[in-house]
Every structure is written in C-alpha cells, then in structure tokens.
mmCIF file of N, CA and C in Angstrom:
data_model
loop_
_atom_site.group_PDB
_atom_site.id
_atom_site.type_symbol
_atom_site.label_atom_id
_atom_site.label_comp_id
_atom_site.label_asym_id
_atom_site.label_seq_id
_atom_site.Cartn_x
_atom_site.Cartn_y
_atom_site.Cartn_z
ATOM 1 N N MET A 1 -0.699 92.578 -112.998
ATOM 2 C CA MET A 1 0.717 92.116 -113.292
ATOM 3 C C MET A 1 0.942 93.372 -113.402
ATOM 4 N N PRO A 2 2.347 93.210 -112.854
ATOM 5 C CA PRO A 2 3.669 94.495 -112.957
ATOM 6 C C PRO A 2 3.669 93.901 -114.877
ATOM 7 N N PRO A 3 4.619 95.022 -115.666
ATOM 8 C CA PRO A 3 5.272 94.875 -116.992
ATOM 9 C C PRO A 3 6.516 93.434 -116.896
ATOM 10 N N HIS A 4 6.037 93.096 -117.656
ATOM 11 C CA HIS A 4 6.578 91.819 -117.368
ATOM 12 C C HIS A 4 6.649 90.594 -118.847
ATOM 13 N N PHE A 5 7.634 89.883 -119.409
ATOM 14 C CA PHE A 5 7.688 89.272 -120.134
ATOM 15 C C PHE A 5 7.336 87.540 -119.967
ATOM 16 N N HIS A 6 7.356 86.525 -121.152
ATOM 17 C CA HIS A 6 7.032 85.381 -121.018
ATOM 18 C C HIS A 6 8.188 84.819 -121.653
ATOM 19 N N ALA A 7 9.110 83.833 -121.025
ATOM 20 C CA ALA A 7 10.315 82.462 -121.201
ATOM 21 C C ALA A 7 10.098 81.537 -121.355
ATOM 22 N N LYS A 8 10.329 80.786 -122.949
ATOM 23 C CA LYS A 8 10.084 79.223 -122.669
ATOM 24 C C LYS A 8 11.211 78.686 -123.444
ATOM 25 N N TYR A 9 11.449 77.988 -122.296
ATOM 26 C CA TYR A 9 12.623 76.620 -122.727
ATOM 27 C C TYR A 9 11.881 75.073 -122.506
ATOM 28 N N GLY A 10 11.717 74.613 -123.708
ATOM 29 C CA GLY A 10 11.034 73.334 -123.741
ATOM 30 C C GLY A 10 10.079 73.280 -122.951
ATOM 31 N N ASP A 11 9.693 72.394 -121.492
ATOM 32 C CA ASP A 11 8.460 72.595 -121.018
ATOM 33 C C ASP A 11 8.517 73.201 -119.980
ATOM 34 N N GLU A 12 9.495 74.693 -119.617
ATOM 35 C CA GLU A 12 9.802 74.951 -118.956
ATOM 36 C C GLU A 12 9.465 76.099 -119.345
ATOM 37 N N GLU A 13 8.488 77.006 -118.338
ATOM 38 C CA GLU A 13 8.262 78.945 -118.769
ATOM 39 C C GLU A 13 8.379 79.625 -117.105
ATOM 40 N N VAL A 14 8.926 80.636 -117.737
ATOM 41 C CA VAL A 14 8.972 81.583 -116.435
ATOM 42 C C VAL A 14 8.329 83.294 -116.794
ATOM 43 N N LEU A 15 7.821 83.738 -116.066
ATOM 44 C CA LEU A 15 7.615 85.368 -116.497
ATOM 45 C C LEU A 15 8.488 85.928 -115.934
ATOM 46 N N VAL A 16 9.312 87.287 -116.233
ATOM 47 C CA VAL A 16 9.917 87.923 -116.282
ATOM 48 C C VAL A 16 9.334 89.557 -115.603
ATOM 49 N N SER A 17 9.943 90.111 -114.745
ATOM 50 C CA SER A 17 9.068 90.878 -114.482
ATOM 51 C C SER A 17 10.651 92.409 -115.366
ATOM 52 N N ILE A 18 10.293 93.229 -116.239
ATOM 53 C CA ILE A 18 10.968 94.227 -117.052
ATOM 54 C C ILE A 18 11.425 95.223 -116.040
ATOM 55 N N LYS A 19 10.942 95.971 -115.267
ATOM 56 C CA LYS A 19 11.826 96.687 -114.430
ATOM 57 C C LYS A 19 12.806 96.031 -113.317
ATOM 58 N N ASP A 20 12.698 94.439 -112.817
ATOM 59 C CA ASP A 20 13.198 94.418 -111.767
ATOM 60 C C ASP A 20 14.343 93.098 -112.270
ATOM 61 N N LEU A 21 14.093 92.427 -113.684
ATOM 62 C CA LEU A 21 14.601 91.224 -113.592
ATOM 63 C C LEU A 21 14.528 90.250 -113.389
ATOM 64 N N GLU A 22 13.687 90.155 -112.499
ATOM 65 C CA GLU A 22 13.101 89.254 -111.447
ATOM 66 C C GLU A 22 12.162 88.085 -111.907
ATOM 67 N N VAL A 23 12.684 86.759 -111.475
ATOM 68 C CA VAL A 23 11.163 85.584 -112.237
ATOM 69 C C VAL A 23 10.021 85.703 -111.066
ATOM 70 N N LEU A 24 8.722 86.341 -111.820
ATOM 71 C CA LEU A 24 7.717 86.205 -111.401
ATOM 72 C C LEU A 24 6.673 84.999 -110.687
ATOM 73 N N GLU A 25 7.063 84.365 -111.428
ATOM 74 C CA GLU A 25 6.301 82.788 -110.895
ATOM 75 C C GLU A 25 7.263 81.540 -112.712
ATOM 76 N N GLY A 26 7.119 80.705 -112.170
ATOM 77 C CA GLY A 26 7.209 79.913 -112.732
ATOM 78 C C GLY A 26 8.856 78.784 -112.410
ATOM 79 N N GLU A 27 9.477 78.542 -113.343
ATOM 80 C CA GLU A 27 10.527 77.759 -113.139
ATOM 81 C C GLU A 27 11.626 77.533 -114.501
ATOM 82 N N MET A 28 12.816 77.698 -114.201
ATOM 83 C CA MET A 28 13.580 77.386 -115.422
ATOM 84 C C MET A 28 15.254 77.093 -115.164
ATOM 85 N N GLN A 29 16.081 75.881 -115.725
ATOM 86 C CA GLN A 29 17.006 75.669 -115.497
ATOM 87 C C GLN A 29 18.182 76.431 -115.235
ATOM 88 N N ASN A 30 18.835 76.683 -114.449
ATOM 89 C CA ASN A 30 19.443 78.151 -114.493
ATOM 90 C C ASN A 30 20.516 78.470 -115.134
ATOM 91 N N LYS A 31 21.287 77.798 -115.881
ATOM 92 C CA LYS A 31 21.845 78.334 -117.237
ATOM 93 C C LYS A 31 21.331 78.792 -118.548
ATOM 94 N N GLN A 32 19.658 78.336 -118.486
ATOM 95 C CA GLN A 32 18.861 79.278 -119.653
ATOM 96 C C GLN A 32 18.332 80.038 -118.829
ATOM 97 N N LEU A 33 17.872 80.405 -117.732
ATOM 98 C CA LEU A 33 17.091 81.315 -117.032
ATOM 99 C C LEU A 33 18.449 82.303 -117.188
ATOM 100 N N LYS A 34 20.114 82.374 -116.825
ATOM 101 C CA LYS A 34 20.736 83.450 -117.351
ATOM 102 C C LYS A 34 20.866 83.909 -118.540
ATOM 103 N N MET A 35 20.852 82.613 -119.417
ATOM 104 C CA MET A 35 20.634 83.673 -121.170
ATOM 105 C C MET A 35 19.400 84.405 -120.606
ATOM 106 N N VAL A 36 18.472 84.044 -120.286
ATOM 107 C CA VAL A 36 17.332 85.071 -120.159
ATOM 108 C C VAL A 36 17.377 86.148 -119.870
ATOM 109 N N LEU A 37 17.729 86.660 -118.378
ATOM 110 C CA LEU A 37 18.041 87.199 -118.026
ATOM 111 C C LEU A 37 19.185 88.421 -118.773
ATOM 112 N N GLY A 38 20.250 87.892 -118.922
ATOM 113 C CA GLY A 38 21.041 88.923 -119.638
ATOM 114 C C GLY A 38 20.627 89.659 -120.950
ATOM 115 N N TRP A 39 19.673 89.030 -121.662
ATOM 116 C CA TRP A 39 19.072 89.285 -122.229
ATOM 117 C C TRP A 39 18.400 90.123 -122.251
ATOM 118 N N ALA A 40 17.398 89.934 -121.394
ATOM 119 C CA ALA A 40 16.642 91.218 -121.347
ATOM 120 C C ALA A 40 17.205 92.392 -120.307
ATOM 121 N N ALA A 41 17.577 92.180 -119.320
ATOM 122 C CA ALA A 41 18.936 93.594 -119.332
ATOM 123 C C ALA A 41 19.678 94.323 -120.497
ATOM 124 N N PHE A 42 19.778 93.328 -121.886
ATOM 125 C CA PHE A 42 20.739 93.967 -122.910
ATOM 126 C C PHE A 42 19.114 94.917 -123.598
ATOM 127 N N HIS A 43 17.923 94.613 -123.382
ATOM 128 C CA HIS A 43 16.904 95.072 -124.334
ATOM 129 C C HIS A 43 15.696 95.309 -123.352
ATOM 130 N N GLN A 44 15.679 95.611 -121.796
ATOM 131 C CA GLN A 44 15.139 95.760 -121.035
ATOM 132 C C GLN A 44 14.078 97.199 -121.940
ATOM 133 N N THR A 45 15.187 98.199 -122.142
ATOM 134 C CA THR A 45 14.377 99.581 -122.603
ATOM 135 C C THR A 45 13.262 99.093 -124.144
ATOM 136 N N GLU A 46 13.463 97.957 -124.373
ATOM 137 C CA GLU A 46 12.937 98.079 -125.648
ATOM 138 C C GLU A 46 11.190 97.010 -124.799
ATOM 139 N N LEU A 47 11.939 96.021 -124.606
ATOM 140 C CA LEU A 47 10.675 95.601 -123.446
ATOM 141 C C LEU A 47 9.914 96.180 -123.001
ATOM 142 N N LEU A 48 10.328 96.921 -122.310
ATOM 143 C CA LEU A 48 9.435 98.581 -121.616
ATOM 144 C C LEU A 48 8.758 99.102 -122.623
ATOM 145 N N GLU A 49 8.928 98.891 -123.812
ATOM 146 C CA GLU A 49 8.568 100.210 -124.777
ATOM 147 C C GLU A 49 7.167 99.528 -125.133
ATOM 148 N N ASN A 50 7.492 98.049 -126.065
ATOM 149 C CA ASN A 50 6.533 97.281 -126.094
ATOM 150 C C ASN A 50 5.842 96.483 -125.262
ATOM 151 N N TRP A 51 5.699 96.441 -124.095
ATOM 152 C CA TRP A 51 4.825 97.398 -122.500
ATOM 153 C C TRP A 51 3.507 98.182 -123.486
ATOM 154 N N GLU A 52 4.180 99.105 -122.941
ATOM 155 C CA GLU A 52 3.466 100.386 -123.529
ATOM 156 C C GLU A 52 2.739 100.187 -124.517
ATOM 157 N N LEU A 53 3.379 99.832 -125.438
ATOM 158 C CA LEU A 53 2.161 99.488 -126.696
ATOM 159 C C LEU A 53 1.347 98.496 -126.586
ATOM 160 N N ALA A 54 1.680 97.484 -125.801
ATOM 161 C CA ALA A 54 0.484 96.314 -125.734
ATOM 162 C C ALA A 54 -0.214 97.051 -124.732
ATOM 163 N N VAL A 55 -0.398 97.528 -123.410
ATOM 164 C CA VAL A 55 -1.216 98.354 -123.003
ATOM 165 C C VAL A 55 -2.425 98.967 -123.301
ATOM 166 N N LYS A 56 -1.495 100.053 -124.325
ATOM 167 C CA LYS A 56 -2.550 100.698 -125.536
ATOM 168 C C LYS A 56 -3.136 100.051 -126.764
ATOM 169 N N LYS A 57 -3.314 98.342 -126.800
ATOM 170 C CA LYS A 57 -3.440 97.381 -127.641
ATOM 171 C C LYS A 57 -3.034 97.991 -129.430
ATOM 172 N N GLN A 58 -1.700 98.440 -129.439
ATOM 173 C CA GLN A 58 -0.878 98.787 -130.477
ATOM 174 C C GLN A 58 0.581 97.858 -130.891
ATOM 175 N N ASP A 59 0.286 97.515 -132.868
ATOM 176 C CA ASP A 59 0.961 97.162 -132.492
ATOM 177 C C ASP A 59 2.411 96.879 -132.084
ATOM 178 N N LEU A 60 3.104 95.763 -131.630
ATOM 179 C CA LEU A 60 4.409 95.852 -131.201
ATOM 180 C C LEU A 60 5.321 95.937 -132.649
ATOM 181 N N PHE A 61 6.620 95.826 -132.046
ATOM 182 C CA PHE A 61 7.952 95.676 -132.893
ATOM 183 C C PHE A 61 8.851 94.658 -132.659
ATOM 184 N N SER A 62 9.653 94.255 -133.283
ATOM 185 C CA SER A 62 10.294 93.137 -133.411
ATOM 186 C C SER A 62 11.571 93.065 -132.117
ATOM 187 N N ILE A 63 11.683 92.449 -131.160
ATOM 188 C CA ILE A 63 13.163 92.757 -130.487
ATOM 189 C C ILE A 63 13.845 91.343 -131.039
ATOM 190 N N ASP A 64 14.807 91.755 -131.190
ATOM 191 C CA ASP A 64 16.387 90.918 -130.930
ATOM 192 C C ASP A 64 15.756 89.375 -130.628
ATOM 193 N N PRO A 65 15.993 88.108 -131.146
ATOM 194 C CA PRO A 65 15.749 87.066 -130.353
ATOM 195 C C PRO A 65 17.017 86.839 -129.656
ATOM 196 N N LEU A 66 17.182 85.971 -127.926
ATOM 197 C CA LEU A 66 18.309 85.004 -127.285
ATOM 198 C C LEU A 66 18.472 84.446 -128.326
ATOM 199 N N ARG A 67 20.290 84.556 -128.927
ATOM 200 C CA ARG A 67 20.896 83.738 -129.298
ATOM 201 C C ARG A 67 22.038 82.551 -128.900
#
C-alpha cells in the first residue's frame, strides 16, 4: 500500500492516500469526507513524516485532530 491513513466516522471508514489525498478504500458521507480531506491537506507534511517513522518502526508524533 502507498503511504496512507485511516479515518473513521461512526461505522464508516476510509483509507486515504497521503500523497494524492484520494480515497483508496471504503466510503464515508460526503460532508465528513470533505472535512477529513481538508484536514489531511493541512497536515500532509506531518502525515508523511509520521508514515516514514512508522516504516522505521519508530514512535509517531501527535498531529492535531480534526475539530
């Protein structure tokens, strides 16, 4: 899998590509998905940095949550 993150809302879950900000798998209501993608765009560099840490099995740092 390419660098990605998981986002959940209720019973819905999506896997989102960090580089392309596109849904790789799953479904989510449009309003919530737009919020997730906006958050990801704002934190894209941090998400990629955390991905690299995860690949190296190192501790991840916290990223401000979606509000």
